[in-house]
Each structure stands twice: as structure tokens, then as C-alpha cells.
PDB file of C-alpha atoms in Angstrom:
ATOM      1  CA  UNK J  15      75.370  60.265 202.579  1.00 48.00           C
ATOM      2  CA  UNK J  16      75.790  58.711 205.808  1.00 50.00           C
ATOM      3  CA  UNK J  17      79.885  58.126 207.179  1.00 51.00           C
ATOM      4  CA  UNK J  18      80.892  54.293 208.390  1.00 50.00           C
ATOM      5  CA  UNK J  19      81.244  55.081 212.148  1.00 55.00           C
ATOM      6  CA  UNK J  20      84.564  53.669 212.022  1.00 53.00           C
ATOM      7  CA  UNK J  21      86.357  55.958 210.193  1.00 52.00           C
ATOM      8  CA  UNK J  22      84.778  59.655 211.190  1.00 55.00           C
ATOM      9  CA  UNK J  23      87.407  61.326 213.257  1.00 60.00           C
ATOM     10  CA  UNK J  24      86.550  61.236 216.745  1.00 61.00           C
ATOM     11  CA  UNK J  25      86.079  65.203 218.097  1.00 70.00           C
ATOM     12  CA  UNK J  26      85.716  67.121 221.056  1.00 73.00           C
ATOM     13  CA  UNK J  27      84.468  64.931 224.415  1.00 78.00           C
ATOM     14  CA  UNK J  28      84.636  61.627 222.637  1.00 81.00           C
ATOM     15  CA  UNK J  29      88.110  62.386 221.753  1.00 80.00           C
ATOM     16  CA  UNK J  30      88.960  63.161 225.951  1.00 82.00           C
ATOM     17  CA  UNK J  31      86.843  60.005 227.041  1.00 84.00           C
ATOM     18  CA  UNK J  32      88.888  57.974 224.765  1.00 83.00           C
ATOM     19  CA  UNK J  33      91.937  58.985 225.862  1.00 81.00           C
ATOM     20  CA  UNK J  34      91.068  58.922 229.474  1.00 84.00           C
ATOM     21  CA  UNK J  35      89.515  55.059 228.703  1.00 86.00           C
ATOM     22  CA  UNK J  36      92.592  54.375 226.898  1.00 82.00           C
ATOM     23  CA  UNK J  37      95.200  55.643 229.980  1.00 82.00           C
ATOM     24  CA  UNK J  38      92.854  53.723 232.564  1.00 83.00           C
ATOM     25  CA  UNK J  39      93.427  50.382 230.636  1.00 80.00           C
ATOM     26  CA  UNK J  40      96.796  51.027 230.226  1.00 76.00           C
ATOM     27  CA  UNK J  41      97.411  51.354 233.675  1.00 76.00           C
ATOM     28  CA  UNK J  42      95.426  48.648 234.576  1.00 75.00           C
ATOM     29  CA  UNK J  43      97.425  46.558 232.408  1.00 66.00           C
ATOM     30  CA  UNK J  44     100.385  47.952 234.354  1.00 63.00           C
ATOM     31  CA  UNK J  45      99.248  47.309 237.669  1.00 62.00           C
ATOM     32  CA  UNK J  46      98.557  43.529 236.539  1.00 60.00           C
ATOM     33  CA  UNK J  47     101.548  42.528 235.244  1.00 57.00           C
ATOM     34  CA  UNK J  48     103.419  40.033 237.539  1.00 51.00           C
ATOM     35  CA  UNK J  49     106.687  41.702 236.861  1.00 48.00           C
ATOM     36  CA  UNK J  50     107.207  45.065 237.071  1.00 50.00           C
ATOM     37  CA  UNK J  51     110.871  46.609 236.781  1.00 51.00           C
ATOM     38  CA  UNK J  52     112.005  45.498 239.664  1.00 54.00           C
ATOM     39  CA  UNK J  53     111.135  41.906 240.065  1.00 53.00           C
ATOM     40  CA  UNK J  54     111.565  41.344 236.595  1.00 52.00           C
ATOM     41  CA  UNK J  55     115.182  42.348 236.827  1.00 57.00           C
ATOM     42  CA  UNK J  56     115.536  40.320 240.076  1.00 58.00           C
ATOM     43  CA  UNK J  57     113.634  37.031 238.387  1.00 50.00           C
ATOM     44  CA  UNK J  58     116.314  37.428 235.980  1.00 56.00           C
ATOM     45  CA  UNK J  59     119.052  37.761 237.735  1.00 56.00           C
ATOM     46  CA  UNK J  60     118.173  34.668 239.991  1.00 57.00           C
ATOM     47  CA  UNK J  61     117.845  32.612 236.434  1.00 57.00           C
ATOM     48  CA  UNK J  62     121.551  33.459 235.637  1.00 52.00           C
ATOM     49  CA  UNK J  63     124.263  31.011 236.774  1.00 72.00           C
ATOM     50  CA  UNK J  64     126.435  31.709 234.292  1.00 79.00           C
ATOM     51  CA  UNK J  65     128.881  34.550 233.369  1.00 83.00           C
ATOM     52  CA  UNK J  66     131.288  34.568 230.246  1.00 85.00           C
ATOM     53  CA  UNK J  67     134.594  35.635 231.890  1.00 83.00           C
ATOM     54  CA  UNK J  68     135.436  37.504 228.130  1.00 84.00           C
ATOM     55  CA  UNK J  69     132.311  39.782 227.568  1.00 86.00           C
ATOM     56  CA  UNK J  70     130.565  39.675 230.913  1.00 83.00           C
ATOM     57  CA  UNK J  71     127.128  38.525 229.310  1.00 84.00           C
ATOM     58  CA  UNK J  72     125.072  36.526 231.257  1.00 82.00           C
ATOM     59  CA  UNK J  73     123.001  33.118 230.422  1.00 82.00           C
ATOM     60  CA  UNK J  74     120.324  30.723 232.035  1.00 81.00           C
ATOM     61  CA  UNK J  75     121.816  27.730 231.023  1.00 80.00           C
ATOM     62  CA  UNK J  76     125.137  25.529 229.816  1.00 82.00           C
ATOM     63  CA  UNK J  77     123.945  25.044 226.230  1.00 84.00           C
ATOM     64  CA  UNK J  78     123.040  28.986 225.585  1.00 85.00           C
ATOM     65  CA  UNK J  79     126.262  29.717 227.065  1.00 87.00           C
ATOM     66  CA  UNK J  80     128.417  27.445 224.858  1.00 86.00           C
ATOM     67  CA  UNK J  81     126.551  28.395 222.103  1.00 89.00           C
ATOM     68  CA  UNK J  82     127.708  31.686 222.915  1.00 89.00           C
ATOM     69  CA  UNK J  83     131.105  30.946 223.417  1.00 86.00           C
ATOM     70  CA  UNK J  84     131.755  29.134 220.622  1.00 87.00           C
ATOM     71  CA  UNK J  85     129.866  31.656 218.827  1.00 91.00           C
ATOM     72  CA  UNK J  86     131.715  35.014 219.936  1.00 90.00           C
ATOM     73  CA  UNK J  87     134.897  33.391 221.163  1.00 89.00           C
ATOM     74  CA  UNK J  88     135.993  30.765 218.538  1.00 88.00           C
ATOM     75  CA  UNK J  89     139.595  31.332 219.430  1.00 89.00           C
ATOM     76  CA  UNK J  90     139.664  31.436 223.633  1.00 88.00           C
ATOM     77  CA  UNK J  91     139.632  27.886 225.407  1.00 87.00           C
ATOM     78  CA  UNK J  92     136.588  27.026 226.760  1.00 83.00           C
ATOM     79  CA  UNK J  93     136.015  28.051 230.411  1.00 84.00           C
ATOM     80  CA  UNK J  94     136.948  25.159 233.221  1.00 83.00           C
ATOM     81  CA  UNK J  95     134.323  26.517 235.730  1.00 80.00           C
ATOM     82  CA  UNK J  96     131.561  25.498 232.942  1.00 81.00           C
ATOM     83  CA  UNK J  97     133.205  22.548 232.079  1.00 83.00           C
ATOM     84  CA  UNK J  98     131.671  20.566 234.472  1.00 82.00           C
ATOM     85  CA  UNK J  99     128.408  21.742 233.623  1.00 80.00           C
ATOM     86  CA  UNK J 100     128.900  20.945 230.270  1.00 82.00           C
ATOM     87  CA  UNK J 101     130.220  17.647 231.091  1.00 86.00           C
ATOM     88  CA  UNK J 102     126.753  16.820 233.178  1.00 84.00           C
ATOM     89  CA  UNK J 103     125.310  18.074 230.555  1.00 82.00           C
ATOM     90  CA  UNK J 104     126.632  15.753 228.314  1.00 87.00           C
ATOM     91  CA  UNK J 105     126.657  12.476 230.842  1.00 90.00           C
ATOM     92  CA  UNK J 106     122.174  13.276 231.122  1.00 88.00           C
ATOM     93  CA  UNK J 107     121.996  13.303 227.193  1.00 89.00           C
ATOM     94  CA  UNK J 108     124.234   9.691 226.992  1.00 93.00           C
ATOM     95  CA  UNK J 109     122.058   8.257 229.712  1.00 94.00           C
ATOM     96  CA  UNK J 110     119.052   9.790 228.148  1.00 93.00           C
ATOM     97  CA  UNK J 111     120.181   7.771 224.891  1.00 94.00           C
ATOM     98  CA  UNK J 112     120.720   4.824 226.518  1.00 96.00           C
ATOM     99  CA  UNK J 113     117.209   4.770 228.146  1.00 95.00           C
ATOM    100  CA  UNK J 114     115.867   5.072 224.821  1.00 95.00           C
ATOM    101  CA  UNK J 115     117.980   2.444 223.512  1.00 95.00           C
ATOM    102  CA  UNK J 116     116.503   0.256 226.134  1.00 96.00           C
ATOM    103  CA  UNK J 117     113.667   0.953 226.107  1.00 95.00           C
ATOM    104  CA  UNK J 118     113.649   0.494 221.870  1.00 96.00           C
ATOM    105  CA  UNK J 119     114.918  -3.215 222.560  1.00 96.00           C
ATOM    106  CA  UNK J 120     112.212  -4.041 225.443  1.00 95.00           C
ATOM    107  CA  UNK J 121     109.462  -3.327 222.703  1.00 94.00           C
ATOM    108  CA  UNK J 122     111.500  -4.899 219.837  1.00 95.00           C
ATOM    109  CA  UNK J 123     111.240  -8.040 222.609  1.00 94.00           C
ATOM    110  CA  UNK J 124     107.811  -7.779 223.770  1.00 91.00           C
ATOM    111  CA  UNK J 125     106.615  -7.668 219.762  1.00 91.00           C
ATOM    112  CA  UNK J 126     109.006 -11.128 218.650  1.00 93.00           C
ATOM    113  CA  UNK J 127     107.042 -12.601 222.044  1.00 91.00           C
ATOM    114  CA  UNK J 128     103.864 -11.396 221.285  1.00 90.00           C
ATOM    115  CA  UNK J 129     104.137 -12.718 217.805  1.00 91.00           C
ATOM    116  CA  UNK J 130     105.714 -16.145 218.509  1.00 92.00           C
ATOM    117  CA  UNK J 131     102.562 -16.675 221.428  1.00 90.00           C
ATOM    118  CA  UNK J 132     100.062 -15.235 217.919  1.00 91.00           C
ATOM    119  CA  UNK J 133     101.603 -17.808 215.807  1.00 91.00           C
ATOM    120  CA  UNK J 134     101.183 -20.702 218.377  1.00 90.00           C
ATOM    121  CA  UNK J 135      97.418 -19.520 219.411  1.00 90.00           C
ATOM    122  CA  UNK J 136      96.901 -19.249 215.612  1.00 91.00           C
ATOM    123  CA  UNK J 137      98.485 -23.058 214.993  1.00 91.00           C
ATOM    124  CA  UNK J 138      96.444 -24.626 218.002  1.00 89.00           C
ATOM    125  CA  UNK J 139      93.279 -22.836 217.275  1.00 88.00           C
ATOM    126  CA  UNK J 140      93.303 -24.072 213.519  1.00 90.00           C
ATOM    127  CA  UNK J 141      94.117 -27.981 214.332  1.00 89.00           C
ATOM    128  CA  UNK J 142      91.996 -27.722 216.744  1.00 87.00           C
ATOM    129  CA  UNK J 143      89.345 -25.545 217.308  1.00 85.00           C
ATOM    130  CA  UNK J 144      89.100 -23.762 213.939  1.00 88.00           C
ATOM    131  CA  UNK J 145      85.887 -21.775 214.646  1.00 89.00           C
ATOM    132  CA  UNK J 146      87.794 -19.839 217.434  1.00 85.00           C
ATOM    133  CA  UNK J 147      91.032 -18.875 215.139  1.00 85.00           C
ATOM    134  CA  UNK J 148      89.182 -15.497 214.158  1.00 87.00           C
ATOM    135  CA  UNK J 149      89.174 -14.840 217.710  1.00 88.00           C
ATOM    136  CA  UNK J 150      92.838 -14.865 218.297  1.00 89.00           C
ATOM    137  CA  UNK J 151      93.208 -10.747 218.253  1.00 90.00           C
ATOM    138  CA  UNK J 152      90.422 -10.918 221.176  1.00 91.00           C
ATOM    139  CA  UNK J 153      92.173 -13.418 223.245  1.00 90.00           C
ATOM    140  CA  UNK J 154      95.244 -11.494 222.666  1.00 89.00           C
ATOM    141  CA  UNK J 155      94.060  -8.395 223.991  1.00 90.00           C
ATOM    142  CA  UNK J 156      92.129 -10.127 226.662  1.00 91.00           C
ATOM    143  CA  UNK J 157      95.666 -12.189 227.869  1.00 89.00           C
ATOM    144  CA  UNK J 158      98.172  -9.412 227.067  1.00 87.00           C
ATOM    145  CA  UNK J 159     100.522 -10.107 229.994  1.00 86.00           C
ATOM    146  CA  UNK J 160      98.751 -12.813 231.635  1.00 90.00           C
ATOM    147  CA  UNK J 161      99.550 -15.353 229.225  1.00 89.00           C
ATOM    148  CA  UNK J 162     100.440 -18.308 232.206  1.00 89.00           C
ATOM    149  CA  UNK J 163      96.659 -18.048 232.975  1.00 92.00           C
ATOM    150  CA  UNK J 164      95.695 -18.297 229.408  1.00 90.00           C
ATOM    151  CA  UNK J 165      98.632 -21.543 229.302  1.00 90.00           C
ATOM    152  CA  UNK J 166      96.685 -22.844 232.272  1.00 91.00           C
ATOM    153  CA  UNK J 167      93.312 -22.304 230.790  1.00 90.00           C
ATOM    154  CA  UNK J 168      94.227 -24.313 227.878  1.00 89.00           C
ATOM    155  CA  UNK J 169      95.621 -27.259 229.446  1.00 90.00           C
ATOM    156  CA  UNK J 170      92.330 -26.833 231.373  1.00 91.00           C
ATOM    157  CA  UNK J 171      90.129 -27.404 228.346  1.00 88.00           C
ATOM    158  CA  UNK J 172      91.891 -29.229 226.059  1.00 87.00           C
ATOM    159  CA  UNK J 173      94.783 -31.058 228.348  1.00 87.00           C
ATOM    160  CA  UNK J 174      97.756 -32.277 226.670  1.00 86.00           C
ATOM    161  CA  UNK J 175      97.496 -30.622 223.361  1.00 85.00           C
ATOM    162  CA  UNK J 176      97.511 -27.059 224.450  1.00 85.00           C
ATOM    163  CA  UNK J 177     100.593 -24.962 223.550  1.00 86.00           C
ATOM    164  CA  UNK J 178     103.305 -23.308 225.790  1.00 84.00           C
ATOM    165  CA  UNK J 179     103.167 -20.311 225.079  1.00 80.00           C
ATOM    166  CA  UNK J 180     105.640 -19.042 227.988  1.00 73.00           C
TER     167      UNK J 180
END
């Protein structure tokens, strides 16, 4: 019976060229990497600003350090040097909120407009043109922020009976 290839032990010179194949890749992969010892040790310690004064450990940012403090230091006040990191911290995330908030009420704004000018279109179009009320998504999309040339296009066309939609 023939053995899978796969699993037969591997002997003698195949057993050396493997080896040597397997050192040359690993120090290939060694002499690739970006950060070796040294640069990986100062790449980290250029990422460290901060220092708890109780245990000496170092972290990358405000919120892993409060974690951490909190964490491993329930009882001790919370540092004053990182308090005004925290507090920047905290002052980003409000404005962040607030932005959001804004932004949340300029789209609530922009739909009730956009659905006051769909309800006039939709009105004028059925008094008065009713083979063009199917159309109203089209025009919409076409006049999506240009709605004073749409306004003047109307009055253009059908004078005195077009709608404001502005």
C-alpha cells in the first residue's frame, strides 16, 4: 500500500532542507517586520502620555487610563494632572452630541418641507394637470433644492394658479 505524502515522516536530507527552508523564512519574516525590539519599544513609548502616579503603568489615552483607575484604584481621588484631559474629553463628546442633535433636527426640517412642497405639487397637479400627478416623485428629485426655479417655472406655465411652494 502506498503512504499519503502528508503524513510519512520526513528523513534524512529532506528533514535538513526543511529546517534550513524553515529558519530562512523565519528570518526573513524577521528582517521584515517594521518593528523590531527597539523601535517597537520606542513607538510605544512615544504613544504614552499618561502615567498612573499609584502603580506606575502607562496608557495611550484618557479613557484607558480612567478605566484603569477606577478599575485598580476605586478608593484614591482621581488624578488633577488628567483631569483636564478628562474634562476635554468630556467637552468633545457634549459637542459631538450636540452636532448630532443638530444635525437630527435639520433633517427632521428638511423632511416636514419636503413634504408640505409634495402635498402642494400633489394638490396643484390633480386640479390641474392630473396626467402629470404620477410624476410628482420625478419633479421632486429633479427640483430637490431648487424649488424657487420650479415656483418660477410654474407661474411660467400656468400663471396665477401655481403654488408657493417656498
Amino acid at each position: 500500500r502506498l503512504r499519503d505524502p502528508h503524513l510519512a515522516m520526513v528523513r534524512g536530507s529532506a528533514k535538513i532542507k526543511a529546517q534550513e527552508k524553515r529558519l530562512k523564512k523565519l528570518n526573513s519574516d524577521r528582517s521584515n517586520k517594521k518593528n523590531d525590539g527597539k523601535s517597537f519599544k520606542a513607538n510605544k513609548a512615544a504613544g504614552l502620555k499618561l502615567v498612573c502616579g499609584e502603580c506606575k503603568a502607562s496608557f495611550p489615552n484618557i479613557v484607558v487610563a480612567s478605566d484603569h483607575f477606577n478599575a485598580r484604584h476605586p478608593k484614591k481621588p482621581f488624578p488633577s494632572s488628567w483631569q483636564a484631559a478628562k474634562d476635554a474629553l468630556d467637552a468633545e463628546a457634549r459637542a459631538e452630541t450636540e452636532r448630532k442633535a443638530q444635525k437630527k433636527k435639520k433633517a427632521k426640517e428638511k423632511a416636514e418641507k419636503l413634504s408640505k412642497i409634495r402635498m402642494a405639487l400633489t394638490k396643484f397637479y390633480e386640479e390641474n394637470a392630473p396626467d402629470k400627478a404620477g410624476n410628482i416623485e420625478k419633479i421632486m428629485t429633479k427640483y430637490d433644492g431648487k424649488w424657487d426655479k420650479l415656483e418660477a417655472g410654474l407661474k411660467k406655465s400656468y400663471g396665477e394658479k401655481a403654488p408657493t411652494l417656498v
